[in-house]
Coordinates of C-alpha atoms (C1' of nucleotides) in Angstrom, one line a residue:
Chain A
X236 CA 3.3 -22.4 -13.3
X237 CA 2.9 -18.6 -12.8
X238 CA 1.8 -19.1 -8.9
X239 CA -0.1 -16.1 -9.7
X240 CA -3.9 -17.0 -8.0
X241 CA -7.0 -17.8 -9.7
X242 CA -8.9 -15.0 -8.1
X243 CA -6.0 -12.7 -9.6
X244 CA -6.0 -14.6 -13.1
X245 CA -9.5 -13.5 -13.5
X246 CA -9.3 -10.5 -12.0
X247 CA -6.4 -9.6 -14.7
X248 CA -9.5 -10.8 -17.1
X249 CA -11.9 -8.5 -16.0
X250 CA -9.3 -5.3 -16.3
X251 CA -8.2 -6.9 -19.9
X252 CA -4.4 -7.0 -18.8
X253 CA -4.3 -10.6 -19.5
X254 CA -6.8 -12.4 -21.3
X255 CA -7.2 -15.9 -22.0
X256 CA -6.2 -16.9 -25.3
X257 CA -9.9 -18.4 -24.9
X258 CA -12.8 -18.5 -23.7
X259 CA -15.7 -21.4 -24.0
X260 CA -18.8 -19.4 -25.3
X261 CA -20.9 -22.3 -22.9
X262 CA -19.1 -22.9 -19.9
X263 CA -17.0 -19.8 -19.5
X264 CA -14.0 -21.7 -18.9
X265 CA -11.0 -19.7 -19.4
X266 CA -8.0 -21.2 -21.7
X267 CA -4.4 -19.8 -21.8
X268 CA -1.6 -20.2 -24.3
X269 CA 1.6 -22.0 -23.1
X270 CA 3.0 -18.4 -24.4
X271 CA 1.0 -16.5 -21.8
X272 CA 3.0 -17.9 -19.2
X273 CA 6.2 -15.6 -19.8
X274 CA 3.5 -13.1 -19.5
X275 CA 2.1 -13.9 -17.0
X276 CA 5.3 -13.9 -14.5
X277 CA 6.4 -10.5 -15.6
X278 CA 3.0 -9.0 -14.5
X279 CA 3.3 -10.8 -11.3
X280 CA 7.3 -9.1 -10.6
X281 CA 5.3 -5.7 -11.4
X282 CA 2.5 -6.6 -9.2
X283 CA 5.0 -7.8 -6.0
X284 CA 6.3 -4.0 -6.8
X285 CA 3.2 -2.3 -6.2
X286 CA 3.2 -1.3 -9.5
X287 CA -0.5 -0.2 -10.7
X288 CA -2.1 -2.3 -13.1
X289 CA -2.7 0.3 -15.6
X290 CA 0.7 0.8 -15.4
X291 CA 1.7 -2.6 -16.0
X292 CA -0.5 -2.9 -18.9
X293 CA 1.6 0.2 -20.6
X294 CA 4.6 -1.8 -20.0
X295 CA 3.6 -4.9 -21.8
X296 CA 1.9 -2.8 -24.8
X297 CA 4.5 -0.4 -24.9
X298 CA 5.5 0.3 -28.6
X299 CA 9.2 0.0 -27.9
X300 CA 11.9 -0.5 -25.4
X301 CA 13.1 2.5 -24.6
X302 CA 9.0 3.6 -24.1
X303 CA 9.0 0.6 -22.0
X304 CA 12.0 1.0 -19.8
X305 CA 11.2 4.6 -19.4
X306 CA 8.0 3.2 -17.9
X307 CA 9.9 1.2 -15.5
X308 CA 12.7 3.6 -14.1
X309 CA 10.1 6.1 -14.0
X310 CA 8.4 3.3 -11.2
X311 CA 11.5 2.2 -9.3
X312 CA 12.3 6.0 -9.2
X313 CA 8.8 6.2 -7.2
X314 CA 9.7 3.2 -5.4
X315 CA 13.0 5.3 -4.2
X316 CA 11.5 8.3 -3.3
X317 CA 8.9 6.4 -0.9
X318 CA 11.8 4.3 0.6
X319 CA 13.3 8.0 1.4
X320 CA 10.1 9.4 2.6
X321 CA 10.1 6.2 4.6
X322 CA 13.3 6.7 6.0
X323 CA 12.8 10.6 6.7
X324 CA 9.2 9.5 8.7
X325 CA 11.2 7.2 11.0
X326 CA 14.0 10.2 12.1
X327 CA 11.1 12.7 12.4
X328 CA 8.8 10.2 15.0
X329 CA 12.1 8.9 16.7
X330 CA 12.8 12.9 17.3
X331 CA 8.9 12.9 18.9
X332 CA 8.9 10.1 21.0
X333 CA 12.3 11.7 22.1
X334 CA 10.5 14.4 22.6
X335 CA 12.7 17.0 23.7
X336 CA 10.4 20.0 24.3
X337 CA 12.2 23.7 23.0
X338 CA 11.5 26.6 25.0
X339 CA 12.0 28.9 21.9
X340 CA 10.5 32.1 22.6
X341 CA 7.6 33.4 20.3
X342 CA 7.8 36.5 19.1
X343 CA 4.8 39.1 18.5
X344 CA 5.1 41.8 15.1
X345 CA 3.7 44.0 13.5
X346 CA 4.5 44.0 9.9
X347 CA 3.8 46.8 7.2
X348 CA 2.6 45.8 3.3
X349 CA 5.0 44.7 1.2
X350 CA 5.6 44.4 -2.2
X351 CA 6.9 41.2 -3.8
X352 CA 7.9 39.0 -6.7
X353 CA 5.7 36.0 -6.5
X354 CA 4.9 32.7 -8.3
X355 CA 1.0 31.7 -7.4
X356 CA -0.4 28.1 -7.8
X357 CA -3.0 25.6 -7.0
X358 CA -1.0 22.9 -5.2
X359 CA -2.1 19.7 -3.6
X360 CA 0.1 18.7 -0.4
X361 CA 1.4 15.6 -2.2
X362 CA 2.9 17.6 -5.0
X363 CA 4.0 20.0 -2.9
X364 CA 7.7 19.9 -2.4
X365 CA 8.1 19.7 -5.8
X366 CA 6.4 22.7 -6.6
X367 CA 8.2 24.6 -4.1
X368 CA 11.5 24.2 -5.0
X369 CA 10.9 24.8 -8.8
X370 CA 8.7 28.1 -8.1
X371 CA 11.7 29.4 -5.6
X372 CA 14.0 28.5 -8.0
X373 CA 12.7 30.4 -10.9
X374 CA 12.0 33.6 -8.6
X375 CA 15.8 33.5 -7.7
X376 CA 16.9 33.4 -10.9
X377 CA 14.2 36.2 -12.3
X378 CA 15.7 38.0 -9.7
X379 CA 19.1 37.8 -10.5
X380 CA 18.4 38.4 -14.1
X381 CA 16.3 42.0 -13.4
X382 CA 17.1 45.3 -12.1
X383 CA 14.8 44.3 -8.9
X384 CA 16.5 44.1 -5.4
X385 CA 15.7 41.3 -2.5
X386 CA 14.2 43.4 0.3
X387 CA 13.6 40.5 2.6
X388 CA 14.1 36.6 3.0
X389 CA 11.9 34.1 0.9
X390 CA 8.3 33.5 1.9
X391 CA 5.4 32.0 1.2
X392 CA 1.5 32.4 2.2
X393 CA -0.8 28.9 2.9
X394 CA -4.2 29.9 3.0
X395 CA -5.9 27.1 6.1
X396 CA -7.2 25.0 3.5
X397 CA -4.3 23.8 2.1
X398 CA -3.5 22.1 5.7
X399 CA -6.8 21.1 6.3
X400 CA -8.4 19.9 2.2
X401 CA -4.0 19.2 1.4
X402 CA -5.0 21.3 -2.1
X403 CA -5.0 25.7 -2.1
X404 CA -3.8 28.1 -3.6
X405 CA -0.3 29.2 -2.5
X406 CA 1.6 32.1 -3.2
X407 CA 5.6 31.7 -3.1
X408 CA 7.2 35.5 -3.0
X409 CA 10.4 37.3 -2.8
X410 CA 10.1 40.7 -0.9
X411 CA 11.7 43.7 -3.0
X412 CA 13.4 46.8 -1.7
X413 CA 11.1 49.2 -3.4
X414 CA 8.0 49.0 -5.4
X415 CA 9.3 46.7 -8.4
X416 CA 6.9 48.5 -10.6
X417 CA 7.8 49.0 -14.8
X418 CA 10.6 46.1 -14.6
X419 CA 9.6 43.1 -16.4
X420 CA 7.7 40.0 -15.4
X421 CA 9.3 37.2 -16.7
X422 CA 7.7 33.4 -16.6
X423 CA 5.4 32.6 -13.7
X424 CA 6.6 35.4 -11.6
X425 CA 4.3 38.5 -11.1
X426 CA 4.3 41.7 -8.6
X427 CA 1.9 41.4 -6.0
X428 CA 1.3 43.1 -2.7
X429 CA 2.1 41.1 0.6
X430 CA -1.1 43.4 3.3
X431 CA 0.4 44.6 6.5
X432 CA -1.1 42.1 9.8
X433 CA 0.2 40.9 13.5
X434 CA 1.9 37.9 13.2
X435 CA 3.1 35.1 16.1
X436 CA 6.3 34.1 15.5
X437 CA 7.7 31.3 16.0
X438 CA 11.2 29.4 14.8
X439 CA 11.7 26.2 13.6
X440 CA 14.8 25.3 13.9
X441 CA 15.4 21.7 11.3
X442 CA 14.3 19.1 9.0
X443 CA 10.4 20.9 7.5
X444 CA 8.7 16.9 8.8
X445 CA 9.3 18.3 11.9
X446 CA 7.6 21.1 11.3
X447 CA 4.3 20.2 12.6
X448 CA 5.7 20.4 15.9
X449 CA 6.4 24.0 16.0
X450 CA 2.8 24.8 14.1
X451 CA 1.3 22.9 17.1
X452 CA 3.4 24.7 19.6
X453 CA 2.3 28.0 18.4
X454 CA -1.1 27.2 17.5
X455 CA -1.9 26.0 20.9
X456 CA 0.1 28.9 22.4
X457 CA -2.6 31.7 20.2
X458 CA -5.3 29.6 20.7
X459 CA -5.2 29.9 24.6
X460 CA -5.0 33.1 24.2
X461 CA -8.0 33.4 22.5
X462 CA -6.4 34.7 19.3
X463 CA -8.4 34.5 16.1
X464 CA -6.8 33.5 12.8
X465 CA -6.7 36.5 10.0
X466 CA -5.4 35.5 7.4
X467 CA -3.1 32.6 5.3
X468 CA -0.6 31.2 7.4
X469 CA 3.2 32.6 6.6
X470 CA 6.2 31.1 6.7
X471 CA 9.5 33.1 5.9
X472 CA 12.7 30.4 5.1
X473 CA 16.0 32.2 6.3
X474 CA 17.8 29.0 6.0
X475 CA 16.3 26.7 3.4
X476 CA 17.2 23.2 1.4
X477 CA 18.3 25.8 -1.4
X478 CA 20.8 27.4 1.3
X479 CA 22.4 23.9 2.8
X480 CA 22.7 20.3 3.1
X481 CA 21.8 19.5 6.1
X482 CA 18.4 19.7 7.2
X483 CA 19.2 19.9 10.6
X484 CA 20.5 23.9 9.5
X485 CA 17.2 24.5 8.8
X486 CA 15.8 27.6 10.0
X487 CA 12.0 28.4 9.3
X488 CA 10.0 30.8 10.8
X489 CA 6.6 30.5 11.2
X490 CA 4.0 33.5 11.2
X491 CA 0.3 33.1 12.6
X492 CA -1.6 36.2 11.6
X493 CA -3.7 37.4 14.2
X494 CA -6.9 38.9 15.1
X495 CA -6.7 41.0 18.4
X496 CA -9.4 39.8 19.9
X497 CA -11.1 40.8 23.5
X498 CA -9.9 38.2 26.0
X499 CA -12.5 34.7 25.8
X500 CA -13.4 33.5 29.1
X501 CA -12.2 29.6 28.9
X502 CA -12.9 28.0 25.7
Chain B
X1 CA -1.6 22.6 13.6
X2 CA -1.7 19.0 13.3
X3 CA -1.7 19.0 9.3
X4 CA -4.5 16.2 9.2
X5 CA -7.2 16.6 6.7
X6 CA -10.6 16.8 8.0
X7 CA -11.8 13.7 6.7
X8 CA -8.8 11.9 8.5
X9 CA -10.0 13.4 11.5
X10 CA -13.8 12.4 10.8
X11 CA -12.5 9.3 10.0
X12 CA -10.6 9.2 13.3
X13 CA -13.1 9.2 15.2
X14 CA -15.7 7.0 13.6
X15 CA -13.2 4.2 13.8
X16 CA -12.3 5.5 17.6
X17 CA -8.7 6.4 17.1
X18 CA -8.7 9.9 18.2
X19 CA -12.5 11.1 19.6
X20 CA -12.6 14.6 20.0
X21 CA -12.6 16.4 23.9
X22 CA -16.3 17.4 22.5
X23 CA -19.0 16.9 20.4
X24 CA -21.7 19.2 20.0
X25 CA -25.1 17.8 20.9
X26 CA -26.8 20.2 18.4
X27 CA -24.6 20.6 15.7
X28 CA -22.6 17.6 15.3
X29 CA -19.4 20.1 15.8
X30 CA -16.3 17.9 16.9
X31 CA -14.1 19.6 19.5
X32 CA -10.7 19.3 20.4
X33 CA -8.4 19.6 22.7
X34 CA -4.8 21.5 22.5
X35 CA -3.8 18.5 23.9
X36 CA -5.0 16.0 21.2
X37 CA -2.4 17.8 19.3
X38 CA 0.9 16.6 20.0
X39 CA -1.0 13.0 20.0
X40 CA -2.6 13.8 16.4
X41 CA 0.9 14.5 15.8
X42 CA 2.3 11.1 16.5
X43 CA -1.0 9.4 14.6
X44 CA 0.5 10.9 11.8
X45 CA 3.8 9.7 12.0
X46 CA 2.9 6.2 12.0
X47 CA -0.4 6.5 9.4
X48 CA 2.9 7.9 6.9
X49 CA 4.6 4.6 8.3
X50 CA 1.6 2.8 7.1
X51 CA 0.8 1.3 10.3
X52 CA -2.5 0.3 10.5
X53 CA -5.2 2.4 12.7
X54 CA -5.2 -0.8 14.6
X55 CA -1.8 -1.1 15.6
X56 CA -1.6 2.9 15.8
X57 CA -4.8 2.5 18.4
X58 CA -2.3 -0.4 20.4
X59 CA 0.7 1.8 20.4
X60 CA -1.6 4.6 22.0
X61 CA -3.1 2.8 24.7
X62 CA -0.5 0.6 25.3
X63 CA 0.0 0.1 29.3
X64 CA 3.4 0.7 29.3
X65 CA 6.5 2.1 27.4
X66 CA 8.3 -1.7 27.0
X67 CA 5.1 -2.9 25.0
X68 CA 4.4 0.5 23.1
X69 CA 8.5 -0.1 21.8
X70 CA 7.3 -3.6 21.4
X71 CA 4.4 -2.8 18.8
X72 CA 6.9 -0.4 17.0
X73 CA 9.6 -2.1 16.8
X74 CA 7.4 -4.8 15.0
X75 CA 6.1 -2.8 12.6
X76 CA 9.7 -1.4 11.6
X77 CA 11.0 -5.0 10.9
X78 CA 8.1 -5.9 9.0
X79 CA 8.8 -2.8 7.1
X80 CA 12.6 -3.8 6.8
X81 CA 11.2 -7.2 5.3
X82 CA 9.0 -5.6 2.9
X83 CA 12.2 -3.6 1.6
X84 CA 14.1 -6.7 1.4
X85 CA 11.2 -8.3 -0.5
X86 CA 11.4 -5.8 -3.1
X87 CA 14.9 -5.8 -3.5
X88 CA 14.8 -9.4 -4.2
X89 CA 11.8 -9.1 -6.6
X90 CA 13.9 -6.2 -8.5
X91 CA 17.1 -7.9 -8.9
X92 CA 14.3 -10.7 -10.0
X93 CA 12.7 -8.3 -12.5
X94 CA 15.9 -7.7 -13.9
X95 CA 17.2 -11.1 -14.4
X96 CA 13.6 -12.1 -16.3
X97 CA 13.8 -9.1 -18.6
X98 CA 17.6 -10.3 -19.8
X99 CA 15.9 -13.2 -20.2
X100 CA 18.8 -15.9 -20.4
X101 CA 17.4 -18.8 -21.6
X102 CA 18.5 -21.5 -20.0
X103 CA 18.5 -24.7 -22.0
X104 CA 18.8 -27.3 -18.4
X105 CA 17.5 -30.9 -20.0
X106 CA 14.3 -32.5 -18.3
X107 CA 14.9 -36.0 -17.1
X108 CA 12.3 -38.2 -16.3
X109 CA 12.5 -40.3 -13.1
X110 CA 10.7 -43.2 -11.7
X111 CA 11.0 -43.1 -8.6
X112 CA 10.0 -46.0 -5.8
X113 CA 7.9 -45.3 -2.3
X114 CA 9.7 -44.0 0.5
X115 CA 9.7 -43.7 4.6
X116 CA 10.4 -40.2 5.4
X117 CA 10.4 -38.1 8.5
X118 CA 7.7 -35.6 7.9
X119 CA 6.1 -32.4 9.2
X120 CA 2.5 -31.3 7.2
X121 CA 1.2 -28.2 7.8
X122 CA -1.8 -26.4 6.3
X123 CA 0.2 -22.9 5.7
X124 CA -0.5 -19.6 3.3
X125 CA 1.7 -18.4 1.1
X126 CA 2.7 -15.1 2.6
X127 CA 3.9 -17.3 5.6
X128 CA 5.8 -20.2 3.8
X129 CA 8.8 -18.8 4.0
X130 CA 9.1 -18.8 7.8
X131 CA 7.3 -22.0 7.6
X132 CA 9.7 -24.2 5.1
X133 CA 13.1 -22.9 7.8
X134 CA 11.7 -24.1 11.1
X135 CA 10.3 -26.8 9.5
X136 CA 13.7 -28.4 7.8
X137 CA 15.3 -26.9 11.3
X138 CA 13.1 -29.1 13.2
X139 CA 13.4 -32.3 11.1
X140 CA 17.2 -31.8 10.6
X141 CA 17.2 -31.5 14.9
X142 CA 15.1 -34.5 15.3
X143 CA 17.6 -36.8 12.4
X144 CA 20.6 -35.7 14.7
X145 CA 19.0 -36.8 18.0
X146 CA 17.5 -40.4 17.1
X147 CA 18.9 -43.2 15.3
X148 CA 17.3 -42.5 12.2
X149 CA 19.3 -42.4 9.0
X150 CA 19.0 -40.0 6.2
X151 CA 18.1 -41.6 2.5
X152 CA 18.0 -38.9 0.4
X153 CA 18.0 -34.9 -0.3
X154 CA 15.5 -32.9 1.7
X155 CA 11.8 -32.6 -0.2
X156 CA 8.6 -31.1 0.1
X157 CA 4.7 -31.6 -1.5
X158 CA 2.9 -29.3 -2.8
X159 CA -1.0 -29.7 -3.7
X160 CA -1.6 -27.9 -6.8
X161 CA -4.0 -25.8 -4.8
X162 CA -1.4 -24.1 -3.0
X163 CA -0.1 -22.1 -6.0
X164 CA -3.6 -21.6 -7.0
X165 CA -5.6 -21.3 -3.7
X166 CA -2.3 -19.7 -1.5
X167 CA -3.2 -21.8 1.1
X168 CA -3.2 -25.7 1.7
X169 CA -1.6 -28.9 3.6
X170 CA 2.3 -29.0 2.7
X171 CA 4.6 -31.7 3.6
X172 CA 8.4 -30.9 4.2
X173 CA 10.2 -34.4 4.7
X174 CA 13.6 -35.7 4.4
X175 CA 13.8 -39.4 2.9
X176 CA 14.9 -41.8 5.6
X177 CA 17.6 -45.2 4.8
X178 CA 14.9 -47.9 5.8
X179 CA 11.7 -47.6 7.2
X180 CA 12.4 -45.6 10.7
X181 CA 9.7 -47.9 12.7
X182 CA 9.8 -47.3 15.9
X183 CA 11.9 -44.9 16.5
X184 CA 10.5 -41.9 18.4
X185 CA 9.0 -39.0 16.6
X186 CA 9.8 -35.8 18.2
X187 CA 7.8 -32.5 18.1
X188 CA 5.9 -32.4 15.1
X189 CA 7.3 -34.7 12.9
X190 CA 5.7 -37.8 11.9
X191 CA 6.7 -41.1 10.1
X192 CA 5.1 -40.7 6.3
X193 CA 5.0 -42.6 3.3
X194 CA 5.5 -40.4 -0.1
X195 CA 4.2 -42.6 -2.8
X196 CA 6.1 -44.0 -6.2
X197 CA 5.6 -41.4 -9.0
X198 CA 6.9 -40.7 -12.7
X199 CA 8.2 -37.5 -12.8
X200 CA 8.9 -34.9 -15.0
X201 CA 12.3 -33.0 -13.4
X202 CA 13.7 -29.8 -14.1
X203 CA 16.7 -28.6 -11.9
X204 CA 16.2 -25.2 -10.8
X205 CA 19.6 -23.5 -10.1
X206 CA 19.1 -19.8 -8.3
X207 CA 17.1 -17.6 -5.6
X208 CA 14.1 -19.0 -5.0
X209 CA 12.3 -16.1 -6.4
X210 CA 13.0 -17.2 -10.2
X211 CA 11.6 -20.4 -9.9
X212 CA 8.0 -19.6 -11.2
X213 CA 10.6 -19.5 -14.3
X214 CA 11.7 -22.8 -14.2
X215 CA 8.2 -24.0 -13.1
X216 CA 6.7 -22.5 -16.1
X217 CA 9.2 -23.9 -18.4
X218 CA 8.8 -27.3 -16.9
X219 CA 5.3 -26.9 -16.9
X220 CA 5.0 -25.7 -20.6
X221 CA 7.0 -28.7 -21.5
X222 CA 4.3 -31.5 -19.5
X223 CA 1.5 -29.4 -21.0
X224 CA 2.9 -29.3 -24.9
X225 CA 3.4 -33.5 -24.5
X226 CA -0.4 -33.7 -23.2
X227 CA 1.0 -35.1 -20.2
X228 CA -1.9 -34.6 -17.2
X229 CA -0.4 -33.8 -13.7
X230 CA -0.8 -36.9 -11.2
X231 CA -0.5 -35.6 -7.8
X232 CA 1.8 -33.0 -6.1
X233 CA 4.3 -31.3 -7.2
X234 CA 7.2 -32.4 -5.1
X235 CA 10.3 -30.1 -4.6
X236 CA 13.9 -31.6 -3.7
X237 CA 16.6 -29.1 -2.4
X238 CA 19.8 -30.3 -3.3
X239 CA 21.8 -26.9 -1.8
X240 CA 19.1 -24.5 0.4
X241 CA 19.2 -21.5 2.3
X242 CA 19.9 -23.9 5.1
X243 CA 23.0 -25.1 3.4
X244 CA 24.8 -21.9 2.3
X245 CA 24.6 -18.2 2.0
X246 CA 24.5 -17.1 -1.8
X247 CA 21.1 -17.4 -3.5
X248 CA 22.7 -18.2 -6.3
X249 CA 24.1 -20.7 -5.3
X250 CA 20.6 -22.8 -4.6
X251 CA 19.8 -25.8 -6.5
X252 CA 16.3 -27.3 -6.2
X253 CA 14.9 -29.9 -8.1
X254 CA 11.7 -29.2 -9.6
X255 CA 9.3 -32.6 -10.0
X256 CA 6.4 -32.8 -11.9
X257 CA 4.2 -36.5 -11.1
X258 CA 3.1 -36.9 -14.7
X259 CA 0.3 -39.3 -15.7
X260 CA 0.9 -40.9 -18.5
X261 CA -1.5 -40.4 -21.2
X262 CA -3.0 -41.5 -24.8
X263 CA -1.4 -38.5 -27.3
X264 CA -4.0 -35.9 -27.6
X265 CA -4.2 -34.0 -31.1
X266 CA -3.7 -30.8 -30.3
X267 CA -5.7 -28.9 -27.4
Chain C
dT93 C1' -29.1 38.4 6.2
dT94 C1' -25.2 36.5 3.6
dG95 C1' -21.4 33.5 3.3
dC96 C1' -18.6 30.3 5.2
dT97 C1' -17.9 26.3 7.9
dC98 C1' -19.1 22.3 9.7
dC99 C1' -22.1 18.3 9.4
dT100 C1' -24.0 13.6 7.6
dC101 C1' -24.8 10.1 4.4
dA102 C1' -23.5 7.4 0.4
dC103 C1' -20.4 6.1 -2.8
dG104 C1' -15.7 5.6 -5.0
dT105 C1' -10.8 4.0 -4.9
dC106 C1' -7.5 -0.3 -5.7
dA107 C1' -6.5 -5.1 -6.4
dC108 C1' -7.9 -8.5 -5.5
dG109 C1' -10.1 -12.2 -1.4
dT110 C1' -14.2 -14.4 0.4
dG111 C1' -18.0 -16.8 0.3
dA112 C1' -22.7 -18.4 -1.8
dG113 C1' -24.8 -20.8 -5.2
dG114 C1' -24.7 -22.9 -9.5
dT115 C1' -22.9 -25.8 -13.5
dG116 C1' -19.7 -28.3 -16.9
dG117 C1' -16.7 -32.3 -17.8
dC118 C1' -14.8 -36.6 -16.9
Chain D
dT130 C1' -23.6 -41.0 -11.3
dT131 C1' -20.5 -38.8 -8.1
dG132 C1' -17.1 -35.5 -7.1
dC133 C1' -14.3 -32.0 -8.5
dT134 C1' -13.4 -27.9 -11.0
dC135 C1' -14.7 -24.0 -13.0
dC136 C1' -18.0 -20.3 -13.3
dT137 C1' -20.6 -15.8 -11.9
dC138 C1' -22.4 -12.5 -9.0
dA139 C1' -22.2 -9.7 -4.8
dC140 C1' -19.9 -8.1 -1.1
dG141 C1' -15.7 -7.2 2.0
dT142 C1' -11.1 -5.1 2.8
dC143 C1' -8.5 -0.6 4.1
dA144 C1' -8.1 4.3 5.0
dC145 C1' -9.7 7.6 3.8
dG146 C1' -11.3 11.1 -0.7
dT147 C1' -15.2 12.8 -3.2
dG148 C1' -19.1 14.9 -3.9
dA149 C1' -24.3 16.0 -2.7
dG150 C1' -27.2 18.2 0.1
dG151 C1' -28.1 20.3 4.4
dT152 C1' -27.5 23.3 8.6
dG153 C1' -25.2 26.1 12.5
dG154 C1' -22.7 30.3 13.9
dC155 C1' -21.1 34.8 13.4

DNA sequence: TTGCTCCTCACGTCACGTGAGGTGGC
DNA sequence: TTGCTCCTCACGTCACGTGAGGTGGC
């Protein structure tokens, strides 16, 4: 009636999302209610959505409807945002195996200390995006309400964990024209000081999935040159999701702090 | 460069999908090559695609480009299925939770033995779909070629095992006006007998998607008269997929072989 | 010499599916 | 009494993530 499997009926048994009106004390047997059925096909629409089973349990012991169709909007909005992600995944590997290689030049500097307006958190790569907008967001507009003055495009500092364990500490920052200090701090936003170091530049130039592309570019570029990391990664965002539409306006540029090192042979 | 966590990378190459240029005999320390990036690159891409590692492993040694666009092009139209799936299961969702009930009387039927032109297949349920079309396509091909003569609406059986097991030996047929002997029997189809019954019937009007709905009503109904199930279910399709375009258009008649039984008290 | 990085197990996750081996109910 | 159904473990699946505990390299 249900065409949900038997393996799955007990199963929802086991995790108490729906359990038999009864159970034989001897022979185990399982017994449902006739009104279990209803049940029992919602849970298996949730299910065919890849919704958890936790989740689905909230549904169906929700205390109200609006609790419960908060539940479910709060899924399908999930649901969307993969289907985007999805679709964002396909343009980004069609651009690969196009593979049109850029020839953009990098760029060497030397930059000096800085001071800058900053929001600092411990950020996992999956709730990432998120995170970055809101903490951008709220610099912009402590900025705009303060005496303090933008000396310098947004930019951010990933330490090499956060690539390589997806969860680090990272530090989103404004630069300021002058030292910032006595104004006031408001929110998340604090002054810190951005150290001087010799950065590989490279630009990336479009939508940020792309963006392991140029990181591989330049990494293999410093790394046969027997460069040693020093430092969190930097990027700067001169053109960013906050500035335009299109992703393909995108301009990002990415900074590889490095060690001068005396020339490796091979390696 | 590549933004893959370490364990993906460990776990790469245990499971052989991307061995490193070197491993240290000593240490254990896994090496690699700048040019394992750009292919770590293009691993990632289709692991965010949820390919498996398998197919991922395919694409990468596949001889040629013509079967490496083969392998992905696959996996994009079993993704473009899965969306379709789950719009279908949402607009589903939504029509249970409004929960029209429909008040569609159940008839009871007793109905005589019949030739048919058959085609039994031991199938799953994930590939039933695909199944049931090529299998009407192929009896409805085989009517129009021979002399045989059409008796009735197209049907199906369905061992209860196949709801509960998702996997056993259906049988699509399509009724036949005498007893077809000696015609020839094309392909796969053979000449059945399906057996006299009393059936419970429900008509099922809709995507095929709701009919759990009408099963379970139908079934709630046998159970409450302490009717016992005698045999397959048996399905008739009045209008199909084959017939016209709008799912809700469908009609499928929904029989229940009921065994007729001495009133039970309760249960 | 001290951290830091890398390593190897072993186990967890999630929602069941897959047997093996046993028993109840008609 | 014979099958058939239901049961309970225990383990497998898939692609890693999560520690624990240990070691190499600078």
């Amino acid at each position: 009636m249900t065409h949900l499997s038997i393996k799955a009926l007990r199963h929802y048994h086991d995790v108490g999302l729906l359990e038999p009106a009864e159970v034989d004390r001897w022979s185990g047997y399982r017994r449902y209610d006739t009104t279990q059925v209803a049940v029992a096909q919602v849970i298996r629409r949730f299910r065919d959505l890849e919704m958890p089973v936790d989740e689905v349990r909230a549904v169906l012991t929700a205390p109200d409807g609006d609790r419960r169709n908060q539940i479910i909007a709060a899924h399908l909005e999930r649901m969307e945002e993969q289907l985007e992600q999805t679709r964002t995944t396909v343009a980004s590997l069609r651009r690969v195996l196009e593979a049109r290689s850029s020839t953009v030049p990098i760029d060497y500097r030397s930059v000096p200390a800085i001071t800058a307006l900053a929001i600092r958190s411990t950020v996992t790569v999956s709730e990432f995006e998120r995170w970055w907008v809101g903490a951008f967001q709220e610099l912009h507009a402590a900025l705009a309400a303060g005496s303090l003055r933008r000396g310098g495009p947004d930019g951010a500092l990933y330490p090499g964990d956060f690539f390589e364990l997806e969860c680090a500490e990272v530090v989103a920052y404004v630069p300021l024209d002058g030292s910032g200090s006595g104004a006031p701090r408001p929110g998340r936003t604090e002054l810190i000081e951005v150290p001087g170091a010799d950065l590989a530049v490279l630009l990336h130039s479009g939508a940020l999935e792309d963006m392991d592309q140029t990181y591989g570019t330049l990494g293999i570029h410093v790394v046969e040159r027997g460069l040693g990391v020093d430092g969190p990664i930097r990027e700067q965002y001169l053109v960013s999701p906050l500035d335009v539409e299109d992703p393909g306006d995108y301009r990002t540029e990415i900074c590889w702090p490095i060690a001068g090192r005396t020339a490796d042979p091979g390696d």
